[in-house]
Short mmCIF file of C-alpha atoms and ligand atoms in Angstrom, two decimals:
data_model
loop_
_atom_site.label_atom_id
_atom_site.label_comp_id
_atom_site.label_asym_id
_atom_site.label_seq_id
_atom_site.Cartn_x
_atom_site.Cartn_y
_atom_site.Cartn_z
CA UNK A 2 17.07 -24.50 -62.17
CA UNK A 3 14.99 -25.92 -65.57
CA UNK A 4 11.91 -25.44 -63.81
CA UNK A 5 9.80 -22.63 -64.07
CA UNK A 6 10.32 -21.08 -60.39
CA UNK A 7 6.99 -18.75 -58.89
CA UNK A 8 6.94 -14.82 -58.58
CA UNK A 9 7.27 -15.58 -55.41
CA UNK A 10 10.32 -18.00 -55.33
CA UNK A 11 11.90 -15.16 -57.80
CA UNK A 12 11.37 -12.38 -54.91
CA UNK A 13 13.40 -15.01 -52.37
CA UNK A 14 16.00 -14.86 -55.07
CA UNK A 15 16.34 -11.53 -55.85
CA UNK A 16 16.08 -10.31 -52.13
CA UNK A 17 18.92 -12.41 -50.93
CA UNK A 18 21.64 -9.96 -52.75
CA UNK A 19 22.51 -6.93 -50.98
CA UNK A 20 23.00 -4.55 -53.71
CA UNK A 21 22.32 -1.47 -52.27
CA UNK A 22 23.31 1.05 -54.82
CA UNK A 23 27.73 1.39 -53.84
CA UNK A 24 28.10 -2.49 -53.93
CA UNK A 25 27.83 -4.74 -56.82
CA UNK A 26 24.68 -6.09 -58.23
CA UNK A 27 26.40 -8.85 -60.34
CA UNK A 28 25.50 -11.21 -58.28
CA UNK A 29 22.21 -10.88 -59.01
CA UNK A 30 22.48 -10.32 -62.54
CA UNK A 31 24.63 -13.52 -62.83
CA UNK A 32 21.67 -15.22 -61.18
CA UNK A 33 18.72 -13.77 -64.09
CA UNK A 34 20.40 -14.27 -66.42
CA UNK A 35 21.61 -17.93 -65.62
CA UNK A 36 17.59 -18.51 -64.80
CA UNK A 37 16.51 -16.49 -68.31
CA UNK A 38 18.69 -19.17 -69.85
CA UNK A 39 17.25 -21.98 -68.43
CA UNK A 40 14.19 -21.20 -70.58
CA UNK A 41 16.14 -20.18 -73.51
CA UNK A 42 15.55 -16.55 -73.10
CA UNK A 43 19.27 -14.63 -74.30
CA UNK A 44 19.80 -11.48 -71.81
CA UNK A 45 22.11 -8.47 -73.01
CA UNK A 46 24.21 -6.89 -70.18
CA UNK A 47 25.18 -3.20 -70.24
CA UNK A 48 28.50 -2.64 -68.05
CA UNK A 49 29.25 0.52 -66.14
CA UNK A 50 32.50 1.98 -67.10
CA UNK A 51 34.85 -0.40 -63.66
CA UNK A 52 32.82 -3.40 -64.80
CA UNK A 53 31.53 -3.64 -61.30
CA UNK A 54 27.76 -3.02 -62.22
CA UNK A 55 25.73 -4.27 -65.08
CA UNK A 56 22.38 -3.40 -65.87
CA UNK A 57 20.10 -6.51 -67.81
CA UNK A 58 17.74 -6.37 -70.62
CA UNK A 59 16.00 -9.13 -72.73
CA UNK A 60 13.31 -9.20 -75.46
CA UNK A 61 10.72 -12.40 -76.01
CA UNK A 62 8.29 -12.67 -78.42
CA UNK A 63 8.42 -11.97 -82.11
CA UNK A 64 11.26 -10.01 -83.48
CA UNK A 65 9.84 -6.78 -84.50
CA UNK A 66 9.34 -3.54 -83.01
CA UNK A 67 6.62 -1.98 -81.00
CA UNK A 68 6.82 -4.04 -77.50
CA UNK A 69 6.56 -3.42 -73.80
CA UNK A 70 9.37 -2.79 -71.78
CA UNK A 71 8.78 -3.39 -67.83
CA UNK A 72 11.52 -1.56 -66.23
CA UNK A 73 13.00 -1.91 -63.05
CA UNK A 74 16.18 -1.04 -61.04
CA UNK A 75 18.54 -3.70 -59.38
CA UNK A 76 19.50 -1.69 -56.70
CA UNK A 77 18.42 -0.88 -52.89
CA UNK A 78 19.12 2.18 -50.20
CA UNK A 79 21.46 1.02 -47.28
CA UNK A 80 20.08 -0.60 -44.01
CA UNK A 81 23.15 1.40 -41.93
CA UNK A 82 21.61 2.67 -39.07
CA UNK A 83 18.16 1.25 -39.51
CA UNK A 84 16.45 -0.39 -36.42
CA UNK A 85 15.48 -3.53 -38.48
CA UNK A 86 13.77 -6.51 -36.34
CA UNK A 87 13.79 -9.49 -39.26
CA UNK A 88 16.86 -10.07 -41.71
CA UNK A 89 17.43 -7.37 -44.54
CA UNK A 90 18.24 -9.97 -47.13
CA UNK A 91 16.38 -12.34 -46.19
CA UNK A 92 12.84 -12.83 -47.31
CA UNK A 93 10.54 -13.33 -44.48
CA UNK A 94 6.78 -13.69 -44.26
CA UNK A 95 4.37 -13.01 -41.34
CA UNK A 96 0.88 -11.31 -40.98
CA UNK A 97 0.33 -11.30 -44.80
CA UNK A 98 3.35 -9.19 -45.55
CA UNK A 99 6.75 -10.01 -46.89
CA UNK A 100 9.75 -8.68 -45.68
CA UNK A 101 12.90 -7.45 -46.89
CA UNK A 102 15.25 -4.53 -48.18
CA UNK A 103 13.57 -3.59 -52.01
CA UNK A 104 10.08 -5.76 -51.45
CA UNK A 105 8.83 -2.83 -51.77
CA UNK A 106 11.29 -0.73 -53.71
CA UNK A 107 11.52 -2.64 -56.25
CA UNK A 108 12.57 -6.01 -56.62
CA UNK A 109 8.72 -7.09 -55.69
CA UNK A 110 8.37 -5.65 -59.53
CA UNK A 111 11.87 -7.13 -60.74
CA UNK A 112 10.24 -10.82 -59.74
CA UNK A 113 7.00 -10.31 -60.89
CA UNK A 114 8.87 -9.20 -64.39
CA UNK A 115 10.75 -12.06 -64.59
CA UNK A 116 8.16 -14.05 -64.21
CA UNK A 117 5.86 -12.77 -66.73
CA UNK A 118 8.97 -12.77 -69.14
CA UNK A 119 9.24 -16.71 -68.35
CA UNK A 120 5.14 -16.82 -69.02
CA UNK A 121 5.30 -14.60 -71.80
CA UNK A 122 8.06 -16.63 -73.80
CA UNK A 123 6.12 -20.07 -72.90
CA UNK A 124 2.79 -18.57 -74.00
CA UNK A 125 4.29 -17.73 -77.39
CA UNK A 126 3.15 -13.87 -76.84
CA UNK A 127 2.34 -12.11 -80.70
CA UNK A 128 3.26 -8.42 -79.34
CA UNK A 129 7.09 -8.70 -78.03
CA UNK A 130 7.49 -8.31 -74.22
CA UNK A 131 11.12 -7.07 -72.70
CA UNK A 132 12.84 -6.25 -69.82
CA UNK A 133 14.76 -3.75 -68.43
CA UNK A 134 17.05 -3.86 -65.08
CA UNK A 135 19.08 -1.25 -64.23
CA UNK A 136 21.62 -0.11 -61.74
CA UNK A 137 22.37 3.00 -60.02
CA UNK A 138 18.80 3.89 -59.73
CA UNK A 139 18.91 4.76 -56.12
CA UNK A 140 21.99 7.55 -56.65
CA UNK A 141 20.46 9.45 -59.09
CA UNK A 142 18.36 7.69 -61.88
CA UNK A 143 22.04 7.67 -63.52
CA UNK A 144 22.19 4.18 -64.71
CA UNK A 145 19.39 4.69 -66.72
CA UNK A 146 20.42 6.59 -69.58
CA UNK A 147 23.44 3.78 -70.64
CA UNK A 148 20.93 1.15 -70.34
CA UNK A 149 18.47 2.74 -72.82
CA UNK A 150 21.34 3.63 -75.16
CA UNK A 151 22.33 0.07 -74.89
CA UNK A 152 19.28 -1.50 -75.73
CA UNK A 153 18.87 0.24 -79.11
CA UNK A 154 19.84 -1.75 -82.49
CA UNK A 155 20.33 -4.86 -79.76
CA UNK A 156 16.78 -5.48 -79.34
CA UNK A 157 13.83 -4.49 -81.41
CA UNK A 158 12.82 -1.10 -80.63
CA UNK A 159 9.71 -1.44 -78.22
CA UNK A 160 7.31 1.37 -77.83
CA UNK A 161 5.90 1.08 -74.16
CA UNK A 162 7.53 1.33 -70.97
CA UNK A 163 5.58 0.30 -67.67
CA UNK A 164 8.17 1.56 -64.99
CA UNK A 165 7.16 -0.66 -61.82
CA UNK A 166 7.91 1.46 -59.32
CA UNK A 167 5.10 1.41 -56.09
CA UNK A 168 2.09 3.00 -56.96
CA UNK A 169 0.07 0.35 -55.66
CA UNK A 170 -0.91 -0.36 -59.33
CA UNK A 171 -2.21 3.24 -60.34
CA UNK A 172 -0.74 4.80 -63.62
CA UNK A 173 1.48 7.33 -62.81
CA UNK A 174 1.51 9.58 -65.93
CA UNK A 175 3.77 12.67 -64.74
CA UNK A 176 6.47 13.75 -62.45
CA UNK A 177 8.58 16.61 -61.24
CA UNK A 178 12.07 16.78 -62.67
CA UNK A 179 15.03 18.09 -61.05
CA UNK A 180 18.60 19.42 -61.15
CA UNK A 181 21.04 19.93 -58.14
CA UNK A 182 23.99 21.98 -57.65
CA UNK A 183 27.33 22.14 -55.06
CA UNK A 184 28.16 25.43 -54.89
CA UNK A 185 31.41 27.04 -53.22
CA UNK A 186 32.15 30.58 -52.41
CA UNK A 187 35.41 31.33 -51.94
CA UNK A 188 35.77 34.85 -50.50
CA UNK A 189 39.05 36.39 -48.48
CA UNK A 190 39.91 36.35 -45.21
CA UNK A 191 40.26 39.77 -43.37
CA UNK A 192 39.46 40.41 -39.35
CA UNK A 193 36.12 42.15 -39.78
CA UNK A 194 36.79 45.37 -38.33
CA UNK A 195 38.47 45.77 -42.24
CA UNK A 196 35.34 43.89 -43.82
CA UNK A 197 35.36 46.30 -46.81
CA UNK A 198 38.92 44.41 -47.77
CA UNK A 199 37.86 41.35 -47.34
CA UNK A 200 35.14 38.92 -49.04
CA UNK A 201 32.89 37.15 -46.81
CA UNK A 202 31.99 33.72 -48.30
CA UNK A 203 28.89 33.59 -46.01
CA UNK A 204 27.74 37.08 -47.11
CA UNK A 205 27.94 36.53 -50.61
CA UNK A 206 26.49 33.02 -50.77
CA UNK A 207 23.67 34.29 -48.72
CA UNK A 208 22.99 36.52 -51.23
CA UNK A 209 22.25 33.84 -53.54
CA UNK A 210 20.24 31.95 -50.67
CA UNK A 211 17.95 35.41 -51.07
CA UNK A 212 17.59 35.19 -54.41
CA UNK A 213 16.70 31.30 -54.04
CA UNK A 214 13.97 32.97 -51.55
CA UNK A 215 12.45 35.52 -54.13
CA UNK A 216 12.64 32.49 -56.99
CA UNK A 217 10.14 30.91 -54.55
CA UNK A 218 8.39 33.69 -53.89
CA UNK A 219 7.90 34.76 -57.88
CA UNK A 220 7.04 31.07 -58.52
CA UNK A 221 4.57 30.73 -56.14
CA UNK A 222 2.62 34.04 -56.61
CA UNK A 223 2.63 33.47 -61.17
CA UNK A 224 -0.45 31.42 -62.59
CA UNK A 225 0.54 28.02 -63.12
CA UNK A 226 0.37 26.43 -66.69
CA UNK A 227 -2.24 24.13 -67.60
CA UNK A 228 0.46 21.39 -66.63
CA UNK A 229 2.17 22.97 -63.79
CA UNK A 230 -1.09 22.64 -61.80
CA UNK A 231 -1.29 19.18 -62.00
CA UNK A 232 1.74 19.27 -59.03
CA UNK A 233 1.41 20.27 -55.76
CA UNK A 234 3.04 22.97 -54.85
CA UNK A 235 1.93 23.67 -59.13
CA UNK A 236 5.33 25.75 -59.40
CA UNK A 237 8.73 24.88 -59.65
CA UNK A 238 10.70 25.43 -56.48
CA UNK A 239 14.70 25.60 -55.04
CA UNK A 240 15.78 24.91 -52.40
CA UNK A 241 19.33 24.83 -50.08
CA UNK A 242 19.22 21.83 -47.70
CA UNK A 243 23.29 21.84 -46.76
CA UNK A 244 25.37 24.52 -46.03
CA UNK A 245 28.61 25.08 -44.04
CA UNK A 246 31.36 28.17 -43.88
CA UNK A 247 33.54 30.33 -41.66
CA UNK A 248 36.05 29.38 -38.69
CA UNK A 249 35.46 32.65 -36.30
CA UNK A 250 33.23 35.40 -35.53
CA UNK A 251 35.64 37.76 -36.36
CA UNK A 252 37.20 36.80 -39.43
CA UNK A 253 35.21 37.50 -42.43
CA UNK A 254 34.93 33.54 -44.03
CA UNK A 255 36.78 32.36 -46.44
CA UNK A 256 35.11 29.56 -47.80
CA UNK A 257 30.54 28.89 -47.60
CA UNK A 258 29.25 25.83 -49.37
CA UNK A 259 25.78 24.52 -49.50
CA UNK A 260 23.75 22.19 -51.65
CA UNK A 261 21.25 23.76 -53.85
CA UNK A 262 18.77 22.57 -55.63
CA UNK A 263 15.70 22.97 -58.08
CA UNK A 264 12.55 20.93 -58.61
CA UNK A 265 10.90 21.83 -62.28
CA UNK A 266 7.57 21.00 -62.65
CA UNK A 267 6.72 19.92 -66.22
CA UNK A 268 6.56 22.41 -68.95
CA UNK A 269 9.58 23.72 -67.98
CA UNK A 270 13.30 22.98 -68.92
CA UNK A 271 15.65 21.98 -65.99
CA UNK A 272 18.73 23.37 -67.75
CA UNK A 273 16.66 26.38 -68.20
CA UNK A 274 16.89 26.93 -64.61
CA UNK A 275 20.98 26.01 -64.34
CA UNK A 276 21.35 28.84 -66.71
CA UNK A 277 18.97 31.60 -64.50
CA UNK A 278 21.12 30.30 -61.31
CA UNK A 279 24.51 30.70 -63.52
CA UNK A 280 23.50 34.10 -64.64
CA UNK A 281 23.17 35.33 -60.81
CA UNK A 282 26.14 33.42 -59.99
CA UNK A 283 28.43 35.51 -62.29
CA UNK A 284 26.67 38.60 -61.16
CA UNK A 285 27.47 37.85 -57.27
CA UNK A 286 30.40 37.15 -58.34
CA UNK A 287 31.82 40.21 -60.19
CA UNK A 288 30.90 42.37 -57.00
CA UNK A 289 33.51 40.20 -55.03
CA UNK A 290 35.72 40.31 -57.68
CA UNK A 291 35.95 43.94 -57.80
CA UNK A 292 37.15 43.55 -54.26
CA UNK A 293 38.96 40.53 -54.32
CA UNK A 294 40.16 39.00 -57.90
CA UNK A 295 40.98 35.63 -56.34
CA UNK A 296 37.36 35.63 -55.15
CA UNK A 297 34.91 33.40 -56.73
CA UNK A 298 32.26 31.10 -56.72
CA UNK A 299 32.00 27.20 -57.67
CA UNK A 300 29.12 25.70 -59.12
CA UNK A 301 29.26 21.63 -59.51
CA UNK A 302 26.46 20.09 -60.97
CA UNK A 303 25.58 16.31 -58.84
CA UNK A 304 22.01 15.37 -60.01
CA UNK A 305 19.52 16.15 -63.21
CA UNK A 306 16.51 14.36 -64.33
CA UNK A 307 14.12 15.44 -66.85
CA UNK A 308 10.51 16.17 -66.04
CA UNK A 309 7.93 13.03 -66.89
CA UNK A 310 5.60 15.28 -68.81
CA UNK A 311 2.05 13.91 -68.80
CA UNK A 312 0.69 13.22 -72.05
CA UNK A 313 -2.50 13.27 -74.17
CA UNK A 314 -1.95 10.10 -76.37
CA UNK A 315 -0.05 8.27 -74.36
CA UNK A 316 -0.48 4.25 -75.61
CA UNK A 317 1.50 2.60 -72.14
CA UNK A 318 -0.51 4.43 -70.30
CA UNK A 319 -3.70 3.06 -72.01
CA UNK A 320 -2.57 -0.14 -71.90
CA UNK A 321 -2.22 0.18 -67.78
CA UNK A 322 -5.48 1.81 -67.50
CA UNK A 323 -7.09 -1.45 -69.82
CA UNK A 324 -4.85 -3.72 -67.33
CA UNK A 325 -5.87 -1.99 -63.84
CA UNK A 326 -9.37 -0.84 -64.55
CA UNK A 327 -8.26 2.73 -63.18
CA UNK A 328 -8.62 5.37 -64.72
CA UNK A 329 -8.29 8.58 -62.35
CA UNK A 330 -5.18 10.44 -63.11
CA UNK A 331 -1.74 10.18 -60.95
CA UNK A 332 0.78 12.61 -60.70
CA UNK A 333 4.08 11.97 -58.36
CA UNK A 334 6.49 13.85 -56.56
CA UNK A 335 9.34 11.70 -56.76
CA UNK A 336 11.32 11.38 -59.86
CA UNK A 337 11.66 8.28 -61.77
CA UNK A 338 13.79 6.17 -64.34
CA UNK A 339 10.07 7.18 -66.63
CA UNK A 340 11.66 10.40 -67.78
CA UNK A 341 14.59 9.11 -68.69
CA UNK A 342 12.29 6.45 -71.72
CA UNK A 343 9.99 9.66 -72.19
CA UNK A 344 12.80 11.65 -73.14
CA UNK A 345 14.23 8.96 -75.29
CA UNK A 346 10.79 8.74 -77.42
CA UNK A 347 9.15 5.91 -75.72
CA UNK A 348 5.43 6.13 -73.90
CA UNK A 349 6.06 5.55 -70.77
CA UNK A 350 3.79 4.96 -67.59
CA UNK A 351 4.96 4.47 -63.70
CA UNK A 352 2.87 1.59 -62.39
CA UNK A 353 3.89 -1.01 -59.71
CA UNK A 354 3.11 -2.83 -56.55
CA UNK A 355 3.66 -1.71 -52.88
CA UNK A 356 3.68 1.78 -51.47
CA UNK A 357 6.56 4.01 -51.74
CA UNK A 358 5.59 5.19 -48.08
CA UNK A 359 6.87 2.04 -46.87
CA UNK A 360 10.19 2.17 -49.59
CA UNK A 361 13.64 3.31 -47.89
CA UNK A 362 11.94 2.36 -44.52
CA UNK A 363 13.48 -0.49 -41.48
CA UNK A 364 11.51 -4.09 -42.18
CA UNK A 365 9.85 -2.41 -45.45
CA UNK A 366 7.66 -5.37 -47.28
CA UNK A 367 5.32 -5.57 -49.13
CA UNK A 368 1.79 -7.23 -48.58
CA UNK A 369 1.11 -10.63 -50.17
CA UNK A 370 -1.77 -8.65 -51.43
CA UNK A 371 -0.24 -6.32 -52.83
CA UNK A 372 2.16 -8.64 -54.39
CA UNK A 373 -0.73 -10.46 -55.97
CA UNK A 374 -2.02 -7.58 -57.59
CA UNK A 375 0.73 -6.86 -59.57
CA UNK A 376 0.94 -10.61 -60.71
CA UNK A 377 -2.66 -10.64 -61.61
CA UNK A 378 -1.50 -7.11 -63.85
CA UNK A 379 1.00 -9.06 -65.23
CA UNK A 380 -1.05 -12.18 -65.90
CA UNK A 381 -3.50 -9.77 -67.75
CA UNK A 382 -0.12 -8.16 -69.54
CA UNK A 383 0.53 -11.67 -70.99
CA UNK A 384 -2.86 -12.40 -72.08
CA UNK A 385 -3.22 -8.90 -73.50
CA UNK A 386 0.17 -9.50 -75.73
CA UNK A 387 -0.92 -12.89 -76.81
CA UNK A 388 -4.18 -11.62 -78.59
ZN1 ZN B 418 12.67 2.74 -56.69
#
């Protein structure tokens, strides 16, 4: 493998590894890094903690600070239960599209990366170009974090980050954040004709459900900040998508648990709103207590990521708009790894082939067009570091 192999020929690689987000991705990792070598390009892995994951990162170029990062995640959503037609992990071409789990989402970024890495390290770029490859983005966004701490005092510090996730090649420049919560009542069990000794779980953990309600209703009817109304719905919202409780009619429950969680627009903290939600928590909960001490109510945090706040000087996101020619102004509702750089110090911008309609979907692809695009951007990105 000594020769320099196309974006296209790196896609084929990539896609052939399953590594939808529970499995391995060393595989594939083995397989960059072995082809980074073959040009004389050192990678750095970072290891999750059972050594069965490793995200990738390499730096070209001269050794200083101030690069680009292009960022991209190894992994993929599952195929269970997906009517697919053509082979997953396979990649397939027909009718000017190419198929295959993460064309789209996002190895089709992860080749085109590679190769400009390859290009950029041949060309003898004068601004440093890197890479970044994580795992775990799929679950979370929660491979993200180690791989930025990783990469610091390894590599010169870089200050951009292009995060190729599909925007069909617009700069993304802001996203919701989030933060999710399990939460379990436990109540006590009484026949409820004696419902004042007992604690229903359902009753109780409705009453937080309302208050979820009136959150949504007090969001919605305040005036937006100057940033909030960049988002559609221009509020933050929360919202309880799972819940489960009770065994009888009769019996008042002893256990309700549902899934709760908040999307933050930016401007506002996430843990800002764990702490409102705790604070009604412990008020529900010292009514049941005064019935029941053994009564109580759970709260697990599963899932946080900080807002991607759009900014006024924001020098990756000039550098996209000089790439792409566009410059309207994008604003997401799906979170990315882009908040995790901001919030680290870096400028970072979400721009990428393919559209995420088609990401997480049976035979997604991406167009050859499409595919094109983004190697034209990164043909440009070379060119633009080598001035
Ligand atoms: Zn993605």
């Amino acid at each position: 493998m000594t020769d320099r192999l196309s974006a296209r020929e790196i896609l084929a690689a990539l896609i052939q590894f399953p590594t939808v987000s529970r499995d391995s991705n060393l595989p594939l990792i083995d397989w960059v890094e072995e082809y980074l070598g073959t040009h004389g390009i050192a990678a750095h892995r970072h290891w999750n903690e059972d050594r069965s994951k490793a995200a990738l990162f390499a730096h070209v170029g001269p050794d200083e600070e101030g690069g680009v990062i292009l960022s991209g995640h190894t992994d993929v959503v599952p195929t269970d239960g997906q009517d697919w037609t053509r082979p997953a992990f396979e990649l397939t071409e027909a009718d000017g599209k190419l198929f295959g789990r993460g064309t789209t989402d996002m190895k089709g970024f992860d080749a085109l990366a590679i190769w400009a890495l390859v290009e950029a390290h041949h060309a003898g770029v004068r601004r440093p170009m890197q890479i970044a490859l994580s795992y775990d983005e799929e679950v979370g966004c929660t491979g993200a974090p180690p791989l930025i701490a990783a990469m610091q005092g390894v590599v010169p510090r870089a200050r951009d980050v292009i995060v190729g996730e599909p925007t069909t090649m617009q700069a993304v420049t802001g996203h919701k954040g989030g933060i999710s919560f399990w939460v379990h009542v436990h109540g006590f069990e009484v026949h409820s004709s004696i419902l004042y000794k007992g604690v229903s779980a359902i009753m109780e953990g409705a009453k937080l459900i309302t208050w979820a309600n009136e959150v949504n209703a007090e969001q919605a009817a305040a005036k937006p900040s100057d940033l909030a109304a960049l988002f559609d719905p221009p509020y933050t919202n929360v919202h309880i998508g799972q819940i489960s409780g009770g065994t009888a009619h009769n019996i008042t429950a002893k256990d309700c648990e549902f899934g709760l969680g908040f999307r933050v627009v930016p401007g506002e903290d996430p843990l800002s709103w764990r702490e409102r939600l705790l604070d009604k928590v412990a008020e529900i909960e010292a009514g049941m207590k005064a019935i029941r001490p053994e009564a109580s109510i759970e709260v697990v945090d599963t899932f946080s990521l900080p807002t991607f706040v759009p900014e006024e000087d924001n020098s990756a996101e000039a550098l996209v708009r000089q790439l792409t020619g566009d410059n309207a102004s994008h604003h997401v509702s799906y979170g990315t790894e882009a908040s995790h750089f901001q919030a680290t110090g870096y400028k970072a911008v979400v721009c990428g082939p393919g559209d995420i309609a088609v990401a997480h979907q049976p035979d997604e692809y991406i167009t050859v067009a499409e595919f094109e695009k983004g190697r034209h951007f990164m043909r440009r990105l070379v060119e633009n570091l080598s001035a």
